[in-house]
Amino acid sequence: MVDLNALARANADRWSRAKPTRKAEAANVAARLHKARHRYQAVGRETGVPWPAIAVIHERESSQDWRASLAQGDSWNRVSVHVPAGRGPFESWEAAAIDALAECPPFLARHKDWSIAAALTALETYNGIGYAARGVPSPYLWSGTNQYRAGKYVRDGVYDPSKVDSQLGCAALMIALMELDPEIGFAATKSAKSPTAGDPARPSLTNPSKGSIGAFVINLVRAILGRK
């Protein structure tokens, strides 16, 4: 069984050392994702998942194809056949995306901690923890950075250690998005020990890190409600 706390610590360490290896390509994709941020933000308002996380999942699952579901890349206007199977049909890409985040494992809409370590680990679990079980960096996250060289599941249960993932990973795309838009931010992990539930210092949607997307949303809501 994969220790998710250990995985979060490993991902935080990799993030601290990550350098883009396909920077120009990542910048181009990030610009395309950023241009559509209003659609990701609409889904984020319904699910609580930060829009950059939704955007990078969309790129990984379907190269930002608006005809494809966020869940697995199947057409959202038909019943899905790939895992998660049996979802849909839906009325729109947004409706399918909300379903993928709220109703399908690993249920990202239930996540409260969107610090960088937690965000990266949530994204990794969205794809599966087969790489973590092998103790290797997931290309779903790290392709396009110096934290990944080779190794890929070419189909379910079949791992090829020499296969190189040609897609950019979520971390590479998040780095590019953060360089493009200074309002995007994820809190850094301050120590190797993961914060515990109930810890007032623990970043969450109700106690967001300064400068984070969560902080922006909370401040906006408080301004609307007239709270101090």
mmCIF file with all atom_site columns, C-alpha atoms in Angstrom:
data_model
loop_
_atom_site.group_PDB
_atom_site.id
_atom_site.type_symbol
_atom_site.label_atom_id
_atom_site.label_alt_id
_atom_site.label_comp_id
_atom_site.label_asym_id
_atom_site.label_entity_id
_atom_site.label_seq_id
_atom_site.pdbx_PDB_ins_code
_atom_site.Cartn_x
_atom_site.Cartn_y
_atom_site.Cartn_z
_atom_site.occupancy
_atom_site.B_iso_or_equiv
_atom_site.pdbx_formal_charge
_atom_site.auth_seq_id
_atom_site.auth_comp_id
_atom_site.auth_asym_id
_atom_site.auth_atom_id
_atom_site.pdbx_PDB_model_num
ATOM 1   C CA . MET A 1 1   ? 0.000   0.000  0.000   1.00 0.00 ? 1   MET A CA 1
ATOM 2   C CA . VAL A 1 2   ? 1.258   3.481  -0.885  1.00 0.00 ? 2   VAL A CA 1
ATOM 3   C CA . ASP A 1 3   ? 1.786   5.868  2.043   1.00 0.00 ? 3   ASP A CA 1
ATOM 4   C CA . LEU A 1 4   ? 0.176   9.072  0.757   1.00 0.00 ? 4   LEU A CA 1
ATOM 5   C CA . ASN A 1 5   ? 1.883   11.193 3.420   1.00 0.00 ? 5   ASN A CA 1
ATOM 6   C CA . ALA A 1 6   ? 5.250   9.891  2.265   1.00 0.00 ? 6   ALA A CA 1
ATOM 7   C CA . LEU A 1 7   ? 4.230   10.486 -1.344  1.00 0.00 ? 7   LEU A CA 1
ATOM 8   C CA . ALA A 1 8   ? 3.277   14.069 -0.510  1.00 0.00 ? 8   ALA A CA 1
ATOM 9   C CA . ARG A 1 9   ? 6.677   14.638 1.090   1.00 0.00 ? 9   ARG A CA 1
ATOM 10  C CA . ALA A 1 10  ? 8.422   13.117 -1.943  1.00 0.00 ? 10  ALA A CA 1
ATOM 11  C CA . ASN A 1 11  ? 6.416   15.311 -4.302  1.00 0.00 ? 11  ASN A CA 1
ATOM 12  C CA . ALA A 1 12  ? 7.192   18.423 -2.252  1.00 0.00 ? 12  ALA A CA 1
ATOM 13  C CA . ASP A 1 13  ? 10.893  17.571 -2.462  1.00 0.00 ? 13  ASP A CA 1
ATOM 14  C CA . ARG A 1 14  ? 10.691  16.979 -6.212  1.00 0.00 ? 14  ARG A CA 1
ATOM 15  C CA . TRP A 1 15  ? 8.848   20.263 -6.658  1.00 0.00 ? 15  TRP A CA 1
ATOM 16  C CA . SER A 1 16  ? 11.588  22.126 -4.787  1.00 0.00 ? 16  SER A CA 1
ATOM 17  C CA . ARG A 1 17  ? 14.163  20.703 -7.204  1.00 0.00 ? 17  ARG A CA 1
ATOM 18  C CA . ALA A 1 18  ? 12.112  20.682 -10.412 1.00 0.00 ? 18  ALA A CA 1
ATOM 19  C CA . LYS A 1 19  ? 13.437  22.513 -13.464 1.00 0.00 ? 19  LYS A CA 1
ATOM 20  C CA . PRO A 1 20  ? 11.620  22.639 -16.807 1.00 0.00 ? 20  PRO A CA 1
ATOM 21  C CA . THR A 1 21  ? 13.311  20.719 -19.622 1.00 0.00 ? 21  THR A CA 1
ATOM 22  C CA . ARG A 1 22  ? 10.818  21.735 -22.330 1.00 0.00 ? 22  ARG A CA 1
ATOM 23  C CA . LYS A 1 23  ? 10.223  25.294 -21.271 1.00 0.00 ? 23  LYS A CA 1
ATOM 24  C CA . ALA A 1 24  ? 9.123   26.811 -24.596 1.00 0.00 ? 24  ALA A CA 1
ATOM 25  C CA . GLU A 1 25  ? 6.638   23.996 -25.213 1.00 0.00 ? 25  GLU A CA 1
ATOM 26  C CA . ALA A 1 26  ? 5.256   24.296 -21.689 1.00 0.00 ? 26  ALA A CA 1
ATOM 27  C CA . ALA A 1 27  ? 4.895   28.066 -22.057 1.00 0.00 ? 27  ALA A CA 1
ATOM 28  C CA . ASN A 1 28  ? 2.866   27.629 -25.246 1.00 0.00 ? 28  ASN A CA 1
ATOM 29  C CA . VAL A 1 29  ? 0.535   25.097 -23.654 1.00 0.00 ? 29  VAL A CA 1
ATOM 30  C CA . ALA A 1 30  ? 0.202   27.219 -20.496 1.00 0.00 ? 30  ALA A CA 1
ATOM 31  C CA . ALA A 1 31  ? -0.829  30.225 -22.602 1.00 0.00 ? 31  ALA A CA 1
ATOM 32  C CA . ARG A 1 32  ? -3.534  28.117 -24.261 1.00 0.00 ? 32  ARG A CA 1
ATOM 33  C CA . LEU A 1 33  ? -4.808  26.837 -20.902 1.00 0.00 ? 33  LEU A CA 1
ATOM 34  C CA . HIS A 1 34  ? -4.710  30.291 -19.350 1.00 0.00 ? 34  HIS A CA 1
ATOM 35  C CA . LYS A 1 35  ? -6.780  31.730 -22.189 1.00 0.00 ? 35  LYS A CA 1
ATOM 36  C CA . ALA A 1 36  ? -9.609  29.351 -21.253 1.00 0.00 ? 36  ALA A CA 1
ATOM 37  C CA . ARG A 1 37  ? -9.330  29.972 -17.498 1.00 0.00 ? 37  ARG A CA 1
ATOM 38  C CA . HIS A 1 38  ? -12.911 31.303 -17.245 1.00 0.00 ? 38  HIS A CA 1
ATOM 39  C CA . ARG A 1 39  ? -14.225 27.837 -18.127 1.00 0.00 ? 39  ARG A CA 1
ATOM 40  C CA . TYR A 1 40  ? -11.971 26.170 -15.563 1.00 0.00 ? 40  TYR A CA 1
ATOM 41  C CA . GLN A 1 41  ? -12.904 28.791 -12.986 1.00 0.00 ? 41  GLN A CA 1
ATOM 42  C CA . ALA A 1 42  ? -16.598 28.017 -13.516 1.00 0.00 ? 42  ALA A CA 1
ATOM 43  C CA . VAL A 1 43  ? -15.932 24.362 -12.666 1.00 0.00 ? 43  VAL A CA 1
ATOM 44  C CA . GLY A 1 44  ? -13.719 25.418 -9.771  1.00 0.00 ? 44  GLY A CA 1
ATOM 45  C CA . ARG A 1 45  ? -16.537 27.460 -8.243  1.00 0.00 ? 45  ARG A CA 1
ATOM 46  C CA . GLU A 1 46  ? -18.738 24.362 -8.208  1.00 0.00 ? 46  GLU A CA 1
ATOM 47  C CA . THR A 1 47  ? -16.134 21.924 -6.901  1.00 0.00 ? 47  THR A CA 1
ATOM 48  C CA . GLY A 1 48  ? -13.582 23.881 -4.869  1.00 0.00 ? 48  GLY A CA 1
ATOM 49  C CA . VAL A 1 49  ? -10.755 22.553 -7.034  1.00 0.00 ? 49  VAL A CA 1
ATOM 50  C CA . PRO A 1 50  ? -8.331  25.332 -8.079  1.00 0.00 ? 50  PRO A CA 1
ATOM 51  C CA . TRP A 1 51  ? -8.683  26.148 -11.753 1.00 0.00 ? 51  TRP A CA 1
ATOM 52  C CA . PRO A 1 52  ? -4.990  25.513 -12.617 1.00 0.00 ? 52  PRO A CA 1
ATOM 53  C CA . ALA A 1 53  ? -5.361  21.945 -11.336 1.00 0.00 ? 53  ALA A CA 1
ATOM 54  C CA . ILE A 1 54  ? -8.445  21.472 -13.524 1.00 0.00 ? 54  ILE A CA 1
ATOM 55  C CA . ALA A 1 55  ? -6.608  22.946 -16.502 1.00 0.00 ? 55  ALA A CA 1
ATOM 56  C CA . VAL A 1 56  ? -3.588  20.653 -16.264 1.00 0.00 ? 56  VAL A CA 1
ATOM 57  C CA . ILE A 1 57  ? -5.824  17.593 -15.836 1.00 0.00 ? 57  ILE A CA 1
ATOM 58  C CA . HIS A 1 58  ? -7.699  18.639 -18.985 1.00 0.00 ? 58  HIS A CA 1
ATOM 59  C CA . GLU A 1 59  ? -4.429  18.860 -20.888 1.00 0.00 ? 59  GLU A CA 1
ATOM 60  C CA . ARG A 1 60  ? -3.199  15.494 -19.638 1.00 0.00 ? 60  ARG A CA 1
ATOM 61  C CA . GLU A 1 61  ? -6.458  13.647 -20.228 1.00 0.00 ? 61  GLU A CA 1
ATOM 62  C CA . SER A 1 62  ? -7.344  15.002 -23.657 1.00 0.00 ? 62  SER A CA 1
ATOM 63  C CA . SER A 1 63  ? -4.886  17.708 -24.813 1.00 0.00 ? 63  SER A CA 1
ATOM 64  C CA . GLN A 1 64  ? -7.553  20.290 -23.861 1.00 0.00 ? 64  GLN A CA 1
ATOM 65  C CA . ASP A 1 65  ? -10.138 18.774 -26.186 1.00 0.00 ? 65  ASP A CA 1
ATOM 66  C CA . TRP A 1 66  ? -13.470 20.349 -25.188 1.00 0.00 ? 66  TRP A CA 1
ATOM 67  C CA . ARG A 1 67  ? -15.320 17.393 -26.704 1.00 0.00 ? 67  ARG A CA 1
ATOM 68  C CA . ALA A 1 68  ? -13.672 15.022 -24.224 1.00 0.00 ? 68  ALA A CA 1
ATOM 69  C CA . SER A 1 69  ? -14.527 14.427 -20.589 1.00 0.00 ? 69  SER A CA 1
ATOM 70  C CA . LEU A 1 70  ? -12.145 15.498 -17.847 1.00 0.00 ? 70  LEU A CA 1
ATOM 71  C CA . ALA A 1 71  ? -12.580 12.070 -16.277 1.00 0.00 ? 71  ALA A CA 1
ATOM 72  C CA . GLN A 1 72  ? -10.827 9.923  -18.871 1.00 0.00 ? 72  GLN A CA 1
ATOM 73  C CA . GLY A 1 73  ? -10.950 11.620 -22.268 1.00 0.00 ? 73  GLY A CA 1
ATOM 74  C CA . ASP A 1 74  ? -14.083 9.872  -23.545 1.00 0.00 ? 74  ASP A CA 1
ATOM 75  C CA . SER A 1 75  ? -16.722 11.942 -25.321 1.00 0.00 ? 75  SER A CA 1
ATOM 76  C CA . TRP A 1 76  ? -18.865 13.580 -22.658 1.00 0.00 ? 76  TRP A CA 1
ATOM 77  C CA . ASN A 1 77  ? -22.040 13.379 -24.774 1.00 0.00 ? 77  ASN A CA 1
ATOM 78  C CA . ARG A 1 78  ? -21.927 9.574  -24.633 1.00 0.00 ? 78  ARG A CA 1
ATOM 79  C CA . VAL A 1 79  ? -21.723 7.002  -21.856 1.00 0.00 ? 79  VAL A CA 1
ATOM 80  C CA . SER A 1 80  ? -18.045 6.548  -21.010 1.00 0.00 ? 80  SER A CA 1
ATOM 81  C CA . VAL A 1 81  ? -16.366 3.211  -21.724 1.00 0.00 ? 81  VAL A CA 1
ATOM 82  C CA . HIS A 1 82  ? -12.985 3.819  -20.092 1.00 0.00 ? 82  HIS A CA 1
ATOM 83  C CA . VAL A 1 83  ? -12.414 4.094  -16.343 1.00 0.00 ? 83  VAL A CA 1
ATOM 84  C CA . PRO A 1 84  ? -14.417 5.652  -14.819 1.00 0.00 ? 84  PRO A CA 1
ATOM 85  C CA . ALA A 1 85  ? -16.888 3.883  -17.098 1.00 0.00 ? 85  ALA A CA 1
ATOM 86  C CA . GLY A 1 86  ? -20.633 4.371  -17.214 1.00 0.00 ? 86  GLY A CA 1
ATOM 87  C CA . ARG A 1 87  ? -20.583 8.142  -16.705 1.00 0.00 ? 87  ARG A CA 1
ATOM 88  C CA . GLY A 1 88  ? -22.756 10.397 -18.803 1.00 0.00 ? 88  GLY A CA 1
ATOM 89  C CA . PRO A 1 89  ? -23.941 11.466 -21.199 1.00 0.00 ? 89  PRO A CA 1
ATOM 90  C CA . PHE A 1 90  ? -23.714 15.095 -20.049 1.00 0.00 ? 90  PHE A CA 1
ATOM 91  C CA . GLU A 1 91  ? -25.100 18.371 -21.340 1.00 0.00 ? 91  GLU A CA 1
ATOM 92  C CA . SER A 1 92  ? -21.731 20.145 -21.478 1.00 0.00 ? 92  SER A CA 1
ATOM 93  C CA . TRP A 1 93  ? -18.006 19.828 -20.876 1.00 0.00 ? 93  TRP A CA 1
ATOM 94  C CA . GLU A 1 94  ? -18.473 21.695 -17.590 1.00 0.00 ? 94  GLU A CA 1
ATOM 95  C CA . ALA A 1 95  ? -21.162 19.296 -16.350 1.00 0.00 ? 95  ALA A CA 1
ATOM 96  C CA . ALA A 1 96  ? -18.934 16.332 -17.159 1.00 0.00 ? 96  ALA A CA 1
ATOM 97  C CA . ALA A 1 97  ? -15.976 17.982 -15.412 1.00 0.00 ? 97  ALA A CA 1
ATOM 98  C CA . ILE A 1 98  ? -17.987 18.616 -12.247 1.00 0.00 ? 98  ILE A CA 1
ATOM 99  C CA . ASP A 1 99  ? -19.059 14.979 -12.243 1.00 0.00 ? 99  ASP A CA 1
ATOM 100 C CA . ALA A 1 100 ? -15.460 13.814 -12.715 1.00 0.00 ? 100 ALA A CA 1
ATOM 101 C CA . LEU A 1 101 ? -14.221 15.881 -9.773  1.00 0.00 ? 101 LEU A CA 1
ATOM 102 C CA . ALA A 1 102 ? -17.154 15.405 -7.403  1.00 0.00 ? 102 ALA A CA 1
ATOM 103 C CA . GLU A 1 103 ? -18.502 11.939 -8.150  1.00 0.00 ? 103 GLU A CA 1
ATOM 104 C CA . CYS A 1 104 ? -15.533 9.897  -9.375  1.00 0.00 ? 104 CYS A CA 1
ATOM 105 C CA . PRO A 1 105 ? -12.462 8.637  -7.471  1.00 0.00 ? 105 PRO A CA 1
ATOM 106 C CA . PRO A 1 106 ? -10.294 10.149 -6.113  1.00 0.00 ? 106 PRO A CA 1
ATOM 107 C CA . PHE A 1 107 ? -13.042 12.740 -5.497  1.00 0.00 ? 107 PHE A CA 1
ATOM 108 C CA . LEU A 1 108 ? -10.881 15.856 -5.812  1.00 0.00 ? 108 LEU A CA 1
ATOM 109 C CA . ALA A 1 109 ? -13.836 18.062 -4.860  1.00 0.00 ? 109 ALA A CA 1
ATOM 110 C CA . ARG A 1 110 ? -13.562 16.646 -1.329  1.00 0.00 ? 110 ARG A CA 1
ATOM 111 C CA . HIS A 1 111 ? -9.948  17.761 -0.940  1.00 0.00 ? 111 HIS A CA 1
ATOM 112 C CA . LYS A 1 112 ? -9.463  20.685 1.422   1.00 0.00 ? 112 LYS A CA 1
ATOM 113 C CA . ASP A 1 113 ? -5.691  21.050 1.341   1.00 0.00 ? 113 ASP A CA 1
ATOM 114 C CA . TRP A 1 114 ? -4.332  22.581 -1.859  1.00 0.00 ? 114 TRP A CA 1
ATOM 115 C CA . SER A 1 115 ? -0.811  23.307 -0.691  1.00 0.00 ? 115 SER A CA 1
ATOM 116 C CA . ILE A 1 116 ? 1.687   22.301 -3.356  1.00 0.00 ? 116 ILE A CA 1
ATOM 117 C CA . ALA A 1 117 ? 2.489   18.915 -1.806  1.00 0.00 ? 117 ALA A CA 1
ATOM 118 C CA . ALA A 1 118 ? -1.188  18.061 -1.427  1.00 0.00 ? 118 ALA A CA 1
ATOM 119 C CA . ALA A 1 119 ? -2.064  19.390 -4.882  1.00 0.00 ? 119 ALA A CA 1
ATOM 120 C CA . LEU A 1 120 ? 0.633   17.347 -6.601  1.00 0.00 ? 120 LEU A CA 1
ATOM 121 C CA . THR A 1 121 ? -0.375  14.231 -4.700  1.00 0.00 ? 121 THR A CA 1
ATOM 122 C CA . ALA A 1 122 ? -4.050  14.778 -5.539  1.00 0.00 ? 122 ALA A CA 1
ATOM 123 C CA . LEU A 1 123 ? -3.123  15.068 -9.208  1.00 0.00 ? 123 LEU A CA 1
ATOM 124 C CA . GLU A 1 124 ? -1.027  11.908 -9.014  1.00 0.00 ? 124 GLU A CA 1
ATOM 125 C CA . THR A 1 125 ? -3.863  9.942  -7.434  1.00 0.00 ? 125 THR A CA 1
ATOM 126 C CA . TYR A 1 126 ? -6.169  11.222 -10.176 1.00 0.00 ? 126 TYR A CA 1
ATOM 127 C CA . ASN A 1 127 ? -4.047  9.289  -12.658 1.00 0.00 ? 127 ASN A CA 1
ATOM 128 C CA . GLY A 1 128 ? -3.279  6.384  -10.319 1.00 0.00 ? 128 GLY A CA 1
ATOM 129 C CA . ILE A 1 129 ? -0.599  5.436  -7.803  1.00 0.00 ? 129 ILE A CA 1
ATOM 130 C CA . GLY A 1 130 ? 1.102   2.730  -9.839  1.00 0.00 ? 130 GLY A CA 1
ATOM 131 C CA . TYR A 1 131 ? 4.249   4.836  -10.182 1.00 0.00 ? 131 TYR A CA 1
ATOM 132 C CA . ALA A 1 132 ? 4.336   5.592  -6.465  1.00 0.00 ? 132 ALA A CA 1
ATOM 133 C CA . ALA A 1 133 ? 4.025   1.877  -5.748  1.00 0.00 ? 133 ALA A CA 1
ATOM 134 C CA . ARG A 1 134 ? 7.200   1.400  -7.804  1.00 0.00 ? 134 ARG A CA 1
ATOM 135 C CA . GLY A 1 135 ? 8.933   4.276  -6.038  1.00 0.00 ? 135 GLY A CA 1
ATOM 136 C CA . VAL A 1 136 ? 9.437   6.232  -9.272  1.00 0.00 ? 136 VAL A CA 1
ATOM 137 C CA . PRO A 1 137 ? 8.343   9.743  -10.279 1.00 0.00 ? 137 PRO A CA 1
ATOM 138 C CA . SER A 1 138 ? 5.050   9.794  -12.147 1.00 0.00 ? 138 SER A CA 1
ATOM 139 C CA . PRO A 1 139 ? 5.301   11.191 -15.686 1.00 0.00 ? 139 PRO A CA 1
ATOM 140 C CA . TYR A 1 140 ? 1.722   12.423 -15.209 1.00 0.00 ? 140 TYR A CA 1
ATOM 141 C CA . LEU A 1 141 ? 3.341   14.986 -12.914 1.00 0.00 ? 141 LEU A CA 1
ATOM 142 C CA . TRP A 1 142 ? 6.983   15.252 -13.841 1.00 0.00 ? 142 TRP A CA 1
ATOM 143 C CA . SER A 1 143 ? 7.344   14.722 -17.589 1.00 0.00 ? 143 SER A CA 1
ATOM 144 C CA . GLY A 1 144 ? 8.940   17.868 -19.002 1.00 0.00 ? 144 GLY A CA 1
ATOM 145 C CA . THR A 1 145 ? 11.049  18.446 -15.883 1.00 0.00 ? 145 THR A CA 1
ATOM 146 C CA . ASN A 1 146 ? 14.412  17.209 -14.636 1.00 0.00 ? 146 ASN A CA 1
ATOM 147 C CA . GLN A 1 147 ? 12.574  14.958 -12.158 1.00 0.00 ? 147 GLN A CA 1
ATOM 148 C CA . TYR A 1 148 ? 11.613  12.514 -14.919 1.00 0.00 ? 148 TYR A CA 1
ATOM 149 C CA . ARG A 1 149 ? 13.685  10.570 -17.420 1.00 0.00 ? 149 ARG A CA 1
ATOM 150 C CA . ALA A 1 150 ? 11.759  7.496  -18.524 1.00 0.00 ? 150 ALA A CA 1
ATOM 151 C CA . GLY A 1 151 ? 9.197   4.915  -17.476 1.00 0.00 ? 151 GLY A CA 1
ATOM 152 C CA . LYS A 1 152 ? 5.546   4.706  -18.407 1.00 0.00 ? 152 LYS A CA 1
ATOM 153 C CA . TYR A 1 153 ? 2.541   2.432  -18.120 1.00 0.00 ? 153 TYR A CA 1
ATOM 154 C CA . VAL A 1 154 ? 1.841   1.695  -21.772 1.00 0.00 ? 154 VAL A CA 1
ATOM 155 C CA . ARG A 1 155 ? -1.474  0.059  -20.877 1.00 0.00 ? 155 ARG A CA 1
ATOM 156 C CA . ASP A 1 156 ? -3.224  -1.057 -17.716 1.00 0.00 ? 156 ASP A CA 1
ATOM 157 C CA . GLY A 1 157 ? -0.819  -3.057 -15.571 1.00 0.00 ? 157 GLY A CA 1
ATOM 158 C CA . VAL A 1 158 ? 2.011   -2.986 -18.123 1.00 0.00 ? 158 VAL A CA 1
ATOM 159 C CA . TYR A 1 159 ? 4.998   -0.825 -17.188 1.00 0.00 ? 159 TYR A CA 1
ATOM 160 C CA . ASP A 1 160 ? 7.821   -0.114 -19.645 1.00 0.00 ? 160 ASP A CA 1
ATOM 161 C CA . PRO A 1 161 ? 10.856  1.367  -17.826 1.00 0.00 ? 161 PRO A CA 1
ATOM 162 C CA . SER A 1 162 ? 12.398  2.620  -21.093 1.00 0.00 ? 162 SER A CA 1
ATOM 163 C CA . LYS A 1 163 ? 9.279   4.294  -22.499 1.00 0.00 ? 163 LYS A CA 1
ATOM 164 C CA . VAL A 1 164 ? 9.354   8.103  -22.355 1.00 0.00 ? 164 VAL A CA 1
ATOM 165 C CA . ASP A 1 165 ? 6.094   9.983  -21.849 1.00 0.00 ? 165 ASP A CA 1
ATOM 166 C CA . SER A 1 166 ? 5.773   12.531 -24.659 1.00 0.00 ? 166 SER A CA 1
ATOM 167 C CA . GLN A 1 167 ? 3.156   14.633 -22.879 1.00 0.00 ? 167 GLN A CA 1
ATOM 168 C CA . LEU A 1 168 ? 4.048   17.431 -20.519 1.00 0.00 ? 168 LEU A CA 1
ATOM 169 C CA . GLY A 1 169 ? 3.379   16.610 -16.882 1.00 0.00 ? 169 GLY A CA 1
ATOM 170 C CA . CYS A 1 170 ? 1.121   18.544 -14.541 1.00 0.00 ? 170 CYS A CA 1
ATOM 171 C CA . ALA A 1 171 ? 4.048   19.981 -12.564 1.00 0.00 ? 171 ALA A CA 1
ATOM 172 C CA . ALA A 1 172 ? 5.749   21.272 -15.712 1.00 0.00 ? 172 ALA A CA 1
ATOM 173 C CA . LEU A 1 173 ? 2.503   22.929 -16.760 1.00 0.00 ? 173 LEU A CA 1
ATOM 174 C CA . MET A 1 174 ? 1.874   24.421 -13.308 1.00 0.00 ? 174 MET A CA 1
ATOM 175 C CA . ILE A 1 175 ? 5.368   25.929 -13.297 1.00 0.00 ? 175 ILE A CA 1
ATOM 176 C CA . ALA A 1 176 ? 4.644   27.510 -16.675 1.00 0.00 ? 176 ALA A CA 1
ATOM 177 C CA . LEU A 1 177 ? 1.223   28.769 -15.549 1.00 0.00 ? 177 LEU A CA 1
ATOM 178 C CA . MET A 1 178 ? 2.718   30.330 -12.425 1.00 0.00 ? 178 MET A CA 1
ATOM 179 C CA . GLU A 1 179 ? 5.341   32.111 -14.513 1.00 0.00 ? 179 GLU A CA 1
ATOM 180 C CA . LEU A 1 180 ? 2.611   33.395 -16.815 1.00 0.00 ? 180 LEU A CA 1
ATOM 181 C CA . ASP A 1 181 ? 0.179   34.506 -14.108 1.00 0.00 ? 181 ASP A CA 1
ATOM 182 C CA . PRO A 1 182 ? 1.566   35.792 -10.777 1.00 0.00 ? 182 PRO A CA 1
ATOM 183 C CA . GLU A 1 183 ? -1.859  35.402 -9.138  1.00 0.00 ? 183 GLU A CA 1
ATOM 184 C CA . ILE A 1 184 ? -1.480  31.626 -9.315  1.00 0.00 ? 184 ILE A CA 1
ATOM 185 C CA . GLY A 1 185 ? 0.211   30.217 -6.248  1.00 0.00 ? 185 GLY A CA 1
ATOM 186 C CA . PHE A 1 186 ? 0.444   27.108 -4.132  1.00 0.00 ? 186 PHE A CA 1
ATOM 187 C CA . ALA A 1 187 ? 1.830   27.140 -0.606  1.00 0.00 ? 187 ALA A CA 1
ATOM 188 C CA . ALA A 1 188 ? 5.219   25.550 -0.126  1.00 0.00 ? 188 ALA A CA 1
ATOM 189 C CA . THR A 1 189 ? 5.594   22.690 2.324   1.00 0.00 ? 189 THR A CA 1
ATOM 190 C CA . LYS A 1 190 ? 7.404   24.060 5.372   1.00 0.00 ? 190 LYS A CA 1
ATOM 191 C CA . SER A 1 191 ? 8.594   20.779 6.777   1.00 0.00 ? 191 SER A CA 1
ATOM 192 C CA . ALA A 1 192 ? 8.820   17.092 5.987   1.00 0.00 ? 192 ALA A CA 1
ATOM 193 C CA . LYS A 1 193 ? 6.010   16.406 8.428   1.00 0.00 ? 193 LYS A CA 1
ATOM 194 C CA . SER A 1 194 ? 2.555   16.803 6.935   1.00 0.00 ? 194 SER A CA 1
ATOM 195 C CA . PRO A 1 195 ? 0.192   19.114 8.863   1.00 0.00 ? 195 PRO A CA 1
ATOM 196 C CA . THR A 1 196 ? -2.494  17.316 10.795  1.00 0.00 ? 196 THR A CA 1
ATOM 197 C CA . ALA A 1 197 ? -6.209  17.870 10.536  1.00 0.00 ? 197 ALA A CA 1
ATOM 198 C CA . GLY A 1 198 ? -7.339  20.714 12.757  1.00 0.00 ? 198 GLY A CA 1
ATOM 199 C CA . ASP A 1 199 ? -3.928  22.381 12.715  1.00 0.00 ? 199 ASP A CA 1
ATOM 200 C CA . PRO A 1 200 ? -4.635  26.131 12.349  1.00 0.00 ? 200 PRO A CA 1
ATOM 201 C CA . ALA A 1 201 ? -1.471  26.503 10.270  1.00 0.00 ? 201 ALA A CA 1
ATOM 202 C CA . ARG A 1 202 ? -2.639  23.864 7.814   1.00 0.00 ? 202 ARG A CA 1
ATOM 203 C CA . PRO A 1 203 ? -3.518  25.466 4.432   1.00 0.00 ? 203 PRO A CA 1
ATOM 204 C CA . SER A 1 204 ? -7.067  24.731 3.368   1.00 0.00 ? 204 SER A CA 1
ATOM 205 C CA . LEU A 1 205 ? -9.981  26.339 1.575   1.00 0.00 ? 205 LEU A CA 1
ATOM 206 C CA . THR A 1 206 ? -11.115 27.890 4.886   1.00 0.00 ? 206 THR A CA 1
ATOM 207 C CA . ASN A 1 207 ? -7.592  28.708 6.027   1.00 0.00 ? 207 ASN A CA 1
ATOM 208 C CA . PRO A 1 208 ? -5.761  29.355 2.740   1.00 0.00 ? 208 PRO A CA 1
ATOM 209 C CA . SER A 1 209 ? -2.110  30.217 2.374   1.00 0.00 ? 209 SER A CA 1
ATOM 210 C CA . LYS A 1 210 ? -1.274  33.846 1.786   1.00 0.00 ? 210 LYS A CA 1
ATOM 211 C CA . GLY A 1 211 ? -1.142  34.643 -1.905  1.00 0.00 ? 211 GLY A CA 1
ATOM 212 C CA . SER A 1 212 ? -2.889  31.413 -2.883  1.00 0.00 ? 212 SER A CA 1
ATOM 213 C CA . ILE A 1 213 ? -5.961  30.999 -5.044  1.00 0.00 ? 213 ILE A CA 1
ATOM 214 C CA . GLY A 1 214 ? -7.861  30.010 -1.922  1.00 0.00 ? 214 GLY A CA 1
ATOM 215 C CA . ALA A 1 215 ? -6.918  33.281 -0.220  1.00 0.00 ? 215 ALA A CA 1
ATOM 216 C CA . PHE A 1 216 ? -8.160  35.231 -3.213  1.00 0.00 ? 216 PHE A CA 1
ATOM 217 C CA . VAL A 1 217 ? -11.511 33.424 -3.166  1.00 0.00 ? 217 VAL A CA 1
ATOM 218 C CA . ILE A 1 218 ? -11.963 33.760 0.604   1.00 0.00 ? 218 ILE A CA 1
ATOM 219 C CA . ASN A 1 219 ? -11.145 37.488 0.496   1.00 0.00 ? 219 ASN A CA 1
ATOM 220 C CA . LEU A 1 220 ? -13.597 37.977 -2.360  1.00 0.00 ? 220 LEU A CA 1
ATOM 221 C CA . VAL A 1 221 ? -16.394 36.185 -0.468  1.00 0.00 ? 221 VAL A CA 1
ATOM 222 C CA . ARG A 1 222 ? -15.687 38.195 2.687   1.00 0.00 ? 222 ARG A CA 1
ATOM 223 C CA . ALA A 1 223 ? -15.795 41.411 0.712   1.00 0.00 ? 223 ALA A CA 1
ATOM 224 C CA . ILE A 1 224 ? -19.154 40.443 -0.781  1.00 0.00 ? 224 ILE A CA 1
ATOM 225 C CA . LEU A 1 225 ? -20.598 39.510 2.610   1.00 0.00 ? 225 LEU A CA 1
ATOM 226 C CA . GLY A 1 226 ? -19.159 42.590 4.277   1.00 0.00 ? 226 GLY A CA 1
ATOM 227 C CA . ARG A 1 227 ? -17.135 40.584 6.767   1.00 0.00 ? 227 ARG A CA 1
ATOM 228 C CA . LYS A 1 228 ? -13.996 41.994 8.376   1.00 0.00 ? 228 LYS A CA 1
#
